[in-house]
XYZ file of C-alpha atoms in Angstrom:
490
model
C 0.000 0.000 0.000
C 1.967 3.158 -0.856
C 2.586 5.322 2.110
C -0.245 8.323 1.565
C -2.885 5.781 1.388
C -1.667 3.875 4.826
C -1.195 7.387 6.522
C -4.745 8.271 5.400
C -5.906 4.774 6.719
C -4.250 5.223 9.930
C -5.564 8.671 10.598
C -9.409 7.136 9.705
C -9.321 4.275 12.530
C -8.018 7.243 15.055
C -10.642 9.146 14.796
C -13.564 6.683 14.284
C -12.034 5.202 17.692
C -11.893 8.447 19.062
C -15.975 8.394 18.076
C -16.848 5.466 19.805
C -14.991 6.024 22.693
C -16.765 9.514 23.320
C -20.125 8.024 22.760
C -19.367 5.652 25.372
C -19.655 2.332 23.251
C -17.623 -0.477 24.370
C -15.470 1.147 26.631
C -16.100 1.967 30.214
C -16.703 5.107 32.319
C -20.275 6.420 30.951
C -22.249 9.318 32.908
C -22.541 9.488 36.362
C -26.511 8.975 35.976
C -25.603 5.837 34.243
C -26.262 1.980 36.149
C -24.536 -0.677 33.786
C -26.410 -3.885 33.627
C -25.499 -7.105 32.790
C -23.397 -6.681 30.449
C -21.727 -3.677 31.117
C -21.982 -0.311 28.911
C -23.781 -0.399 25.692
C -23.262 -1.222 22.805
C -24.624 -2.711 18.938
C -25.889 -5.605 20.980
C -27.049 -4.236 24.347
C -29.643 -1.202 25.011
C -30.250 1.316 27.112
C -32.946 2.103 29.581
C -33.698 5.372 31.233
C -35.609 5.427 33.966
C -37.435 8.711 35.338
C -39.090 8.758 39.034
C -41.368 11.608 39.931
C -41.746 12.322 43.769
C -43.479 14.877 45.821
C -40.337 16.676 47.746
C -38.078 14.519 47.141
C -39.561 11.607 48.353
C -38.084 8.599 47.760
C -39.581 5.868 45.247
C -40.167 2.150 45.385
C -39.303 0.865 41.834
C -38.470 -3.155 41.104
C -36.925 -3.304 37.544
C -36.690 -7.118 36.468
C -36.026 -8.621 32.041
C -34.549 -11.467 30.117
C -31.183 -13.563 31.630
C -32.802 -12.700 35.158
C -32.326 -8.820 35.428
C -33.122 -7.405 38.911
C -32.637 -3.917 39.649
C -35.001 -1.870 42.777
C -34.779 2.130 42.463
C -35.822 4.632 44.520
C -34.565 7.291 42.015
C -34.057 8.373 38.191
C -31.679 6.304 36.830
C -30.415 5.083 33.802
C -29.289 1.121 32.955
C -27.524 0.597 30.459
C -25.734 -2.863 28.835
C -28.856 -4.650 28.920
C -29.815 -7.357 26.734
C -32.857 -6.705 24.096
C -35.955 -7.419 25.406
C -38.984 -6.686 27.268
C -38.329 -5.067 30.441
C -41.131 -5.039 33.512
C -40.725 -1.740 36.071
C -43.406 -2.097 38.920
C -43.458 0.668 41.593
C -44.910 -0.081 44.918
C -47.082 2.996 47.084
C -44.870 4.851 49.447
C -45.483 6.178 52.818
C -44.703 9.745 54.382
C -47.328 10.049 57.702
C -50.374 9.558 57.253
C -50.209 10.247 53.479
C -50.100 7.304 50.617
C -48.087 8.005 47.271
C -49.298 6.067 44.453
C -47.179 5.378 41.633
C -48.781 5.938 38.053
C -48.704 4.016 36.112
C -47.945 1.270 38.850
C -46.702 -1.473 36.435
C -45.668 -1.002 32.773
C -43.878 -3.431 30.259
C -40.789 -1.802 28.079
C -39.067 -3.112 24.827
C -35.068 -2.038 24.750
C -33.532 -2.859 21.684
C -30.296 -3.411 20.971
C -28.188 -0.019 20.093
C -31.250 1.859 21.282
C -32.477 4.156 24.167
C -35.541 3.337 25.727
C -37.671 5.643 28.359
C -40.116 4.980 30.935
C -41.870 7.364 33.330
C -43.383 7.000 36.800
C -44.973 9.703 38.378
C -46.229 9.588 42.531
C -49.123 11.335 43.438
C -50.427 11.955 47.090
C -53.405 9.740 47.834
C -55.229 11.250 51.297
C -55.415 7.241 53.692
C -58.732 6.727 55.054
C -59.802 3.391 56.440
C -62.574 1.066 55.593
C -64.529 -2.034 56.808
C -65.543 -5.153 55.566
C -67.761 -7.139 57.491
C -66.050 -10.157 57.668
C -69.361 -12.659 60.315
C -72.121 -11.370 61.469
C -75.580 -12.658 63.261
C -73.354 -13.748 66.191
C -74.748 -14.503 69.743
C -72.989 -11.080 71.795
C -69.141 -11.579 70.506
C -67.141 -9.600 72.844
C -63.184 -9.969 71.533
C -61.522 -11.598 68.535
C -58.056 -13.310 68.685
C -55.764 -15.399 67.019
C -52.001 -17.294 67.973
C -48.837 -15.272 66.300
C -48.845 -16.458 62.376
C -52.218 -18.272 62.528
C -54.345 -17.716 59.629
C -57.850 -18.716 61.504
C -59.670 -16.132 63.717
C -60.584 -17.218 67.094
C -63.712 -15.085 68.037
C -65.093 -15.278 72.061
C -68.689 -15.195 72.761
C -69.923 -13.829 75.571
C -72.074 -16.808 76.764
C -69.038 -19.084 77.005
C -68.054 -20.152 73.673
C -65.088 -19.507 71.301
C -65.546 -19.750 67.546
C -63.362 -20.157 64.632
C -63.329 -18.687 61.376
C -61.204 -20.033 58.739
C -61.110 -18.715 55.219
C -63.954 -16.342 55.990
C -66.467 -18.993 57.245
C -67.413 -20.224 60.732
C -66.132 -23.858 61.620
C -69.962 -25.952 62.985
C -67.815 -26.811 66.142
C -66.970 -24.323 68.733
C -63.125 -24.355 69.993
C -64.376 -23.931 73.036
C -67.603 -24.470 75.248
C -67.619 -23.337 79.026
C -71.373 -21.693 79.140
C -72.376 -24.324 81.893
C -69.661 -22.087 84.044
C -70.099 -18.439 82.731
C -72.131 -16.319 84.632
C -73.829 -13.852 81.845
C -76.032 -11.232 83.836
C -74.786 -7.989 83.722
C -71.193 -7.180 82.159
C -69.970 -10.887 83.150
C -69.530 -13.490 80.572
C -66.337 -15.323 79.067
C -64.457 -11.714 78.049
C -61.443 -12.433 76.293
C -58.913 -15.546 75.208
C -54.887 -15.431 74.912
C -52.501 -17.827 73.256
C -49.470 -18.704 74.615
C -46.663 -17.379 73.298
C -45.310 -20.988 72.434
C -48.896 -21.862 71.581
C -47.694 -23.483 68.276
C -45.369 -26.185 70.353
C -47.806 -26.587 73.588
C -51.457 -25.868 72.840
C -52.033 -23.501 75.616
C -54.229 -21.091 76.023
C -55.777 -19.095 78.486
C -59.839 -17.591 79.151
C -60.977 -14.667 81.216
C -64.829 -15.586 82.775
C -66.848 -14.940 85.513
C -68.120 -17.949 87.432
C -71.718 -19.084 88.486
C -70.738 -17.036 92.207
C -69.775 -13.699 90.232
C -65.815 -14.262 90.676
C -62.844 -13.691 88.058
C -61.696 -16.577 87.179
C -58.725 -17.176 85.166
C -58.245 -20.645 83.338
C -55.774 -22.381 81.079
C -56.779 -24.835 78.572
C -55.555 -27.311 75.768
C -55.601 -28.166 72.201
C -53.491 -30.147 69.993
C -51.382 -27.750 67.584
C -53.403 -26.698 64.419
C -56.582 -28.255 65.914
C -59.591 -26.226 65.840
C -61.457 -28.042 68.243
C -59.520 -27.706 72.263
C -60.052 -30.061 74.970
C -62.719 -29.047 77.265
C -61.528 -30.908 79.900
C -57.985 -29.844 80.403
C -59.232 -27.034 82.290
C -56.683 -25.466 85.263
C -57.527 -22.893 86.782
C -55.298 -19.775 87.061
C -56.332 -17.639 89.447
C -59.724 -16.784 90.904
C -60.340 -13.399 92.182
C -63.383 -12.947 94.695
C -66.413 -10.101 92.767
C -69.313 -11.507 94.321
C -71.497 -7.617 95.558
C -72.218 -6.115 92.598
C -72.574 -7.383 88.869
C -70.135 -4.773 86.764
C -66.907 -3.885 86.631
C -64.963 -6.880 85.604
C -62.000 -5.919 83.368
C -62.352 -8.561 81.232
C -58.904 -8.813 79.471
C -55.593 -10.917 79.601
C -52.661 -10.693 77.484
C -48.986 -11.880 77.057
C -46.341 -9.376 77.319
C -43.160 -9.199 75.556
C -41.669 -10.523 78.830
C -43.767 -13.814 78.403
C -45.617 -12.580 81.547
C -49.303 -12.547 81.816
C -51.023 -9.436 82.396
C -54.448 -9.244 83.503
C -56.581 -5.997 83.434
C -59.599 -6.700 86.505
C -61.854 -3.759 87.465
C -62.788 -2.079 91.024
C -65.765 -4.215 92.285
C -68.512 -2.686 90.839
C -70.760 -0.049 92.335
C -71.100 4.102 91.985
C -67.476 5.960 93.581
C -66.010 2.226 94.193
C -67.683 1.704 97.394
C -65.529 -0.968 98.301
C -62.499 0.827 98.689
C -60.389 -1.373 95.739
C -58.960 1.218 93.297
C -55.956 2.294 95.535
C -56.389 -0.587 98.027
C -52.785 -2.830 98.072
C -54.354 -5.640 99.515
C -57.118 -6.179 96.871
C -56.433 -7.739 93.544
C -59.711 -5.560 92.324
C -59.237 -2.414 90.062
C -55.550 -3.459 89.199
C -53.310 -4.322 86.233
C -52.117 -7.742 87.911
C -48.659 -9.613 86.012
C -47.875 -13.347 87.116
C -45.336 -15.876 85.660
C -47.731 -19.125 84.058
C -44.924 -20.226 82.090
C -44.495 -23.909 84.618
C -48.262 -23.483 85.483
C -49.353 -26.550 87.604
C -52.205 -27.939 89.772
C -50.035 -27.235 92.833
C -48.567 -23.663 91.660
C -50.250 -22.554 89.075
C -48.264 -19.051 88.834
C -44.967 -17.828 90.323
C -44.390 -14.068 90.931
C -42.168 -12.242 88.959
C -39.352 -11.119 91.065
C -39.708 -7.705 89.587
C -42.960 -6.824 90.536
C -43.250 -3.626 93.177
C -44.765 -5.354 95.883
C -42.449 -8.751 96.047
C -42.223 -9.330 99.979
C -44.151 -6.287 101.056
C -46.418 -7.229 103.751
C -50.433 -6.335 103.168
C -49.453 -5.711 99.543
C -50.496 -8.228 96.916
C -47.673 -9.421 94.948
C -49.186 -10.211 91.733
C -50.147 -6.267 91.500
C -48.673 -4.362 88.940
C -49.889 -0.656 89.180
C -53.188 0.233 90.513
C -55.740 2.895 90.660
C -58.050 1.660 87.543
C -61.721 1.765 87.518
C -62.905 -0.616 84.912
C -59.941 -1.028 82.198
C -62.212 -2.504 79.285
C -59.340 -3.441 77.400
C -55.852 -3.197 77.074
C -52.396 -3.225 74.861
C -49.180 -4.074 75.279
C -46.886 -3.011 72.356
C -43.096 -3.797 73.027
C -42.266 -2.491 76.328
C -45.228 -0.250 76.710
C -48.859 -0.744 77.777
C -51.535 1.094 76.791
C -55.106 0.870 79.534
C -58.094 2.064 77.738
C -60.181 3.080 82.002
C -64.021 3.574 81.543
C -64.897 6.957 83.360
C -67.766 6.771 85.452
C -69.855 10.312 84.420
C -67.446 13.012 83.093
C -63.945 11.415 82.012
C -62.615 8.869 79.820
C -59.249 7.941 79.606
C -55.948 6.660 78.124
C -53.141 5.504 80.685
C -49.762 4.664 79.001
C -46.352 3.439 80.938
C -43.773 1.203 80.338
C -43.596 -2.462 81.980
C -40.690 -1.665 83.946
C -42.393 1.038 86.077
C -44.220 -1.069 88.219
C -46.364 0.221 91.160
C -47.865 3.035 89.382
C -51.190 4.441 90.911
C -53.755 5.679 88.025
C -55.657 7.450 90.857
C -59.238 6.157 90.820
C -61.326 6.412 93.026
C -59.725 10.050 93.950
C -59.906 11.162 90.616
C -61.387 10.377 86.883
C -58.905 11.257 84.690
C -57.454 14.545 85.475
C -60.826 15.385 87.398
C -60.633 15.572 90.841
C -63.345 13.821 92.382
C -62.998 15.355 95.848
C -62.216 19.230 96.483
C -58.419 19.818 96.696
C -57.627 16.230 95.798
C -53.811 15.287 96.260
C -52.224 14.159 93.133
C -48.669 13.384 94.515
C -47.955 10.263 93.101
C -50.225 9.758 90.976
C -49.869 8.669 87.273
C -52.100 10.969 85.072
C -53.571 9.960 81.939
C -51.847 10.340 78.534
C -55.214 11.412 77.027
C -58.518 11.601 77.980
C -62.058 13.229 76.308
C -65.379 14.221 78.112
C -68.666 12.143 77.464
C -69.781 15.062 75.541
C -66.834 16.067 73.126
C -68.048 13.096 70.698
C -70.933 13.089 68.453
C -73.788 11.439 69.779
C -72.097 11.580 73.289
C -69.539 9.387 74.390
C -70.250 6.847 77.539
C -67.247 4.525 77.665
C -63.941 3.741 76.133
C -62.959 0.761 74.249
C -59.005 0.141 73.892
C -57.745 -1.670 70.951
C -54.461 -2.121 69.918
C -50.977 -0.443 68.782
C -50.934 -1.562 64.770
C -48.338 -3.788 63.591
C -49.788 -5.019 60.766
C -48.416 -5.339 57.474
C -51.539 -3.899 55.132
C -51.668 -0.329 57.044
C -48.028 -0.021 57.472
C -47.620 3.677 57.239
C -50.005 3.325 60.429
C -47.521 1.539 62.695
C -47.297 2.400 66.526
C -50.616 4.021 66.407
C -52.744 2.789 69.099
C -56.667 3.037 67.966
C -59.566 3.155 70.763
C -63.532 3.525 70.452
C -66.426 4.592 72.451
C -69.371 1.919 73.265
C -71.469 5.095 72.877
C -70.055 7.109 70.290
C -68.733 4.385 67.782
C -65.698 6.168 66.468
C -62.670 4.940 65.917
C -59.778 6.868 66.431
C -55.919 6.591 66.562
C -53.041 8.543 69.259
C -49.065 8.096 68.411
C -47.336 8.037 71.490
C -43.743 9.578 71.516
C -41.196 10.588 73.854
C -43.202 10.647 76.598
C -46.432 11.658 74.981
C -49.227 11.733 73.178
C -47.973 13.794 69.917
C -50.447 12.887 67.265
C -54.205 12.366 67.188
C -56.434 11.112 64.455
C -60.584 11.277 64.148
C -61.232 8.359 60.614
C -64.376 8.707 59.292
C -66.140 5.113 59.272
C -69.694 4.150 57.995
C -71.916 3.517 61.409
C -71.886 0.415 62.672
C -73.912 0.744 66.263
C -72.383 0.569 69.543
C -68.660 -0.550 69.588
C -67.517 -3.575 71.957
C -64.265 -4.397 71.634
C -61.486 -4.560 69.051
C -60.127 -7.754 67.827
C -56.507 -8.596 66.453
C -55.374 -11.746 64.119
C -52.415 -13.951 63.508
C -51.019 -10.903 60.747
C -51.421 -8.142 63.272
C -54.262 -6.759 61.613
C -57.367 -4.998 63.512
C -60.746 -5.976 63.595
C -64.360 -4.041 65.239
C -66.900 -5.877 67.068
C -70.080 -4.550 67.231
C -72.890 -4.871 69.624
C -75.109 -6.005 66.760
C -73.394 -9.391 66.335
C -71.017 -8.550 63.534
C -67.525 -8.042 63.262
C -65.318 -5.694 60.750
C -61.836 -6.235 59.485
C -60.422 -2.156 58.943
C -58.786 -1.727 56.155
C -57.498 0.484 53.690
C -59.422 2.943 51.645
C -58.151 5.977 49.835
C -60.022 9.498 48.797
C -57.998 12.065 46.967
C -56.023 14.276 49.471
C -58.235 17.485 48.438
């Protein structure tokens, strides 16, 4: 080749690979805003995608990017992937959370082609979607359901009658045989009844469970039972009683809740006796197991002991001072929570005052006050509150539509569904039949919520299931699952 034609050659291939190099094809480097794939940068047999996520101030996003030879990619921002391998690519964005407000993706799922050598685009934009909740009625025509429960995991709903049964709903039908049948033993008249079941924490490995009644003679009467794992019929005769705590003068005030803490302790909620003013002297009364949160060890429960005392409670060794106490000072506490470390007492008021009373586990021998005050009311003239534990919240019976009459504690969510809702605690009034929700923060309440529900009659009690998700029951026999519904944010 004679030399001007090989210089000429030369000087071609420098600057066609001076080209391709400043396109970025086949070598490496590329953009900062550029994500290789698979097969590194681009090139005649590998495309590019770009990527563009729209978020309110600066939100982050919840993209999942996934195409041929197993390509995986999750974004939460613009970005561009390049050296991928021709074919159809699938980008599906997931809501996203900030408060109480849901962004929803649009469009939320959307197929793309890259070909090879080419630049393909794809948009998602997040709009703010205002959260309200919803219910579905999940049974109804029931015979005075009081509570709703279920073990950790379970996918059945265990749902307590107040004549002495316990039903079970599987895959949104009743099973014909009750889990459980006490009624010969549950006094009804009243506000007594069989008021509330809980699993054992190891209920998977040891069947255990435990039931909160009155007896024929009035008393509380706590009793463990047992059924084989995953059976959905318990044995009626395995019966031991717990603990049995004398109410025999007047026919309310019962409590009418148990529940495991995180400590695998048992705490039970009882109320003051019964009566107007607690005329028997148990709300602040040591020596009385009455109108007290109560916490006792069942985990080597036996005919001969059938609970220890934890060594931490307040009143271990303390002579006229019932060990098994926990804090006093509680009126009726229909229903409480315990979230973590923390317990939340929903205490029906007697005329003015409802209330919320929140602590953590490891303050025992805390003194909610009643019967010298109702909430932050003082029920005597120049009532001394040294030492007492005020509520975190409370509301009059006439700040709610309709009028409210009595609280009703639910639960802190942890569900999975709702989770832009977690660590709110939700209550409701027997009277008013709201439901509402309080965030509880360094030491107090910092965030209440009114939602808006369809009426559904008097409120009873909340229910929880094996997912941590919350359920209503209603006077009228049925029970509602809450769950999400959205309205534009206006």
């Amino acid at each position: 080749m004679p030399a001007g034609r090989l210089r000429m050659w030369v000087l071609l291939c420098v600057a066609l690979c001076a080209a391709v190099l400043a396109a970025g094809c086949g070598g490496g480097g590329g953009s900062p805003g550029l994500t290789s794939g698979s097969s590194g940068g681009a090139s005649a047999t590998t495309g590019t995608l770009a990527v563009d996520i729209s978020t309110p101030g600066g939100v982050a996003g919840s993209l999942q990017v996934s195409g041929p030879n197993n390509f995986a990619r999750a974004l939460t921002q613009s970005a561009t992937l390049a050296g991928l391998a021709p074919g159809n690519y699938t980008i599906a964005a997931a809501g996203i959370a900030v408060g109480a407000t849901q962004y929803m993706p649009l469009p939320a799922s959307q197929t793309v082609t890259v070909a090879a050598g080419a630049l393909a685009t794809a948009t998602v934009s997040y709009a703010a979607r205002a959260l309200s909740l919803g219910l579905t009625e999940v049974a109804s025509g029931l015979d005075r359901p009081v509570f709703l429960a279920a073990p950790d995991g379970d996918s059945r709903q265990f749902i307590v009658l107040r004549g002495g049964r316990i039903l079970v709903m599987q895959g949104g039908a009743l099973l014909p045989q009750p889990f459980l049948d006490i009624g010969a033993s549950v006094f009804t008249a009243g506000e007594g009844g069989l008021l509330s079941v809980a699993f054992d924490p190891g209920y998977a490995g040891n069947g255990y469970f435990y039931v909160y009644y009155t007896d024929q003679q009035q008393n509380i009467v706590i009793e463990r039972f047992h059924a084989q794992p995953g059976a959905s019929v318990a044995d009626p005769a395995s019966g031991l009683v717990i603990l049995r705590v004398a109410h025999q003068q007047y026919a309310n005030h019962y409590g009418g809740l148990l529940a495991f803490g995180a400590d695998g302790l048992l705490y039970i909620g009882t109320g003051d006796g019964g009566g107007e003013g607690d005329p028997l002297g148990n709300g602040r009364n040591a020596d009385s197991l009455l109108a007290k949160m109560l916490r006792i060890d069942v985990r080597h429960a036996s005919a001969g002991a059938p609970y220890a005392i934890p060594p931490s409670n307040p009143f271990v060794g303390q002579a006229h001072k019932r060990a098994e106490i926990w804090a006093s000072g509680l009126r009726n506490p229909w229903r409480f929570a315990l979230d973590g470390a923390r317990i939340y007492i929903a205490d029906v008021g007697q005329d003015q005052r409802e209330e919320v009373d929140i602590a953590d586990t490891a303050q025992g021998g805390l003194d909610f006050g009643w019967n010298l005050m109702e909430g932050t009311l003082c029920l005597k003239d120049g009532c001394d509150r040294t030492g007492l534990t005020l509520p975190a919240l409370e509301y009059g019976h006439g700040d709610a539509a309709g009028g409210a009459c009595a609280i009703v504690g639910g639960f802190v969510y942890r569900g999975a569904a709702l989770a832009e809702l977690a660590g709110r605690y939700f209550y409701s009034d027997y009277c008013a039949g709201f439901l509402k929700s309080l965030y509880f923060a360094g030491g107090a309440v910092i965030e209440q919520r009114s939602w808006p529900l369809p009426a559904i009659g008097a409120v009873v009690s909340f229910g929880r299931d094996g997912q941590g998700e919350l359920y209503l029951v209603a006077a009228s026999g049925s029970i509602y699952k809450i769950g999400r519904s959205f309205a534009p944010k206006s």
